[in-house]
Coordinates of C-alpha atoms in Angstrom, one line a residue:
X189 CA 0.0 0.0 0.0
X190 CA 1.0 3.6 -0.3
X191 CA 1.1 4.0 3.5
X192 CA 3.4 1.0 3.9
X193 CA 5.8 2.3 1.2
X194 CA 5.9 5.7 2.8
X195 CA 6.5 4.2 6.2
X196 CA 9.4 2.1 4.9
X197 CA 11.0 5.0 3.1
X198 CA 10.7 7.2 6.3
X199 CA 12.2 4.5 8.5
X200 CA 15.1 3.9 6.1
X201 CA 15.7 7.7 5.7
X202 CA 15.9 8.1 9.5
X203 CA 18.7 5.5 9.4
X204 CA 20.5 7.4 6.6
X205 CA 19.5 4.7 4.2
X206 CA 18.4 6.9 1.4
X207 CA 17.8 4.1 -1.2
X208 CA 14.8 1.7 -1.2
X209 CA 14.1 -1.1 -3.7
X210 CA 10.6 -1.5 -5.0
X211 CA 10.9 -4.4 -7.4
X212 CA 13.4 -3.3 -10.0
X213 CA 12.9 0.4 -9.1
X214 CA 15.2 2.2 -6.7
X215 CA 13.6 5.1 -4.8
X216 CA 16.1 7.7 -3.6
X217 CA 15.4 10.4 -1.0
X218 CA 17.7 13.4 -0.9
X219 CA 19.5 13.3 2.4
X220 CA 20.5 17.0 2.2
X221 CA 23.8 16.1 3.7
X222 CA 27.0 14.3 2.6
X223 CA 27.0 10.5 3.1
X224 CA 30.0 8.2 3.1
X225 CA 28.3 5.7 0.7
X226 CA 29.8 7.0 -2.6
X227 CA 33.5 6.1 -2.3
X228 CA 35.5 3.9 -4.7
X229 CA 35.0 1.1 -2.2
X230 CA 31.3 1.2 -2.9
X231 CA 31.8 1.4 -6.7
X232 CA 34.0 -1.7 -6.4
X233 CA 31.5 -3.5 -4.2
X234 CA 28.7 -3.1 -6.7
X235 CA 30.9 -3.7 -9.7
X236 CA 32.4 -6.9 -8.4
X237 CA 29.3 -8.4 -6.7
X238 CA 28.3 -11.8 -7.9
X239 CA 24.8 -11.1 -6.6
X240 CA 23.9 -7.4 -6.5
X241 CA 20.5 -8.2 -5.2
X242 CA 22.1 -9.2 -1.9
X243 CA 23.6 -5.7 -1.5
X244 CA 21.7 -2.8 0.0
X245 CA 19.8 -0.6 -2.5
X246 CA 22.1 2.0 -4.1
X247 CA 22.3 4.1 -7.3
X248 CA 25.5 2.1 -8.0
X249 CA 23.5 -1.0 -8.1
X250 CA 21.3 0.5 -10.9
X251 CA 24.4 1.6 -12.7
X252 CA 26.0 -1.8 -12.4
X253 CA 23.0 -3.5 -13.8
X254 CA 22.9 -1.2 -16.8
X255 CA 26.6 -1.7 -17.4
X256 CA 26.4 -5.5 -17.2
X257 CA 23.5 -5.5 -19.7
X258 CA 25.4 -3.1 -22.0
X259 CA 28.3 -5.5 -22.1
X260 CA 26.3 -8.7 -22.2
X261 CA 23.7 -7.7 -24.7
X262 CA 25.7 -5.2 -26.7
X263 CA 22.6 -2.9 -26.7
X264 CA 22.2 0.6 -25.4
X265 CA 20.9 1.0 -21.9
X266 CA 19.0 3.9 -20.2
X267 CA 18.5 4.9 -16.6
X268 CA 15.5 7.1 -15.9
X269 CA 16.0 9.6 -13.1
X270 CA 12.9 11.4 -12.1
X271 CA 11.7 13.7 -9.3
X272 CA 10.6 17.1 -8.2
X273 CA 12.8 20.2 -8.0
X274 CA 15.4 19.7 -5.3
X275 CA 14.9 15.9 -5.2
X276 CA 18.5 15.2 -6.1
X277 CA 18.2 14.3 -9.8
X278 CA 21.4 16.1 -10.7
X279 CA 23.4 14.4 -7.9
X280 CA 22.0 11.0 -8.8
X281 CA 23.1 11.6 -12.4
X282 CA 26.5 12.6 -11.3
X283 CA 26.7 9.3 -9.3
X284 CA 25.7 7.2 -12.3
X285 CA 28.4 9.0 -14.3
X286 CA 30.9 8.5 -11.5
X287 CA 30.2 4.7 -11.5
X288 CA 30.5 4.6 -15.3
X289 CA 33.8 6.4 -15.2
X290 CA 35.3 4.1 -12.6
X291 CA 34.5 0.7 -14.1

């Protein structure tokens, strides 16, 4: 339900877990502060994972999935980043590009 989803996102946000998986969709909530979850260590973790589904939700997970499909299928991939003004779309885009530049 909508209420359950909102509750889950609020609880995770309170723990500085700004990403939540909903099926194959990752919901991101702007933390409005720096977090230490964007280092090269995290890029490597998502790039080298044999089972990314076992890792916590992260924009690097979405990036890794797109990169793997690009290499495996030899077809263009797209990542849709959507949200209201101030939601963090530009920062999410920068993180996708950071991942792509590191792998």
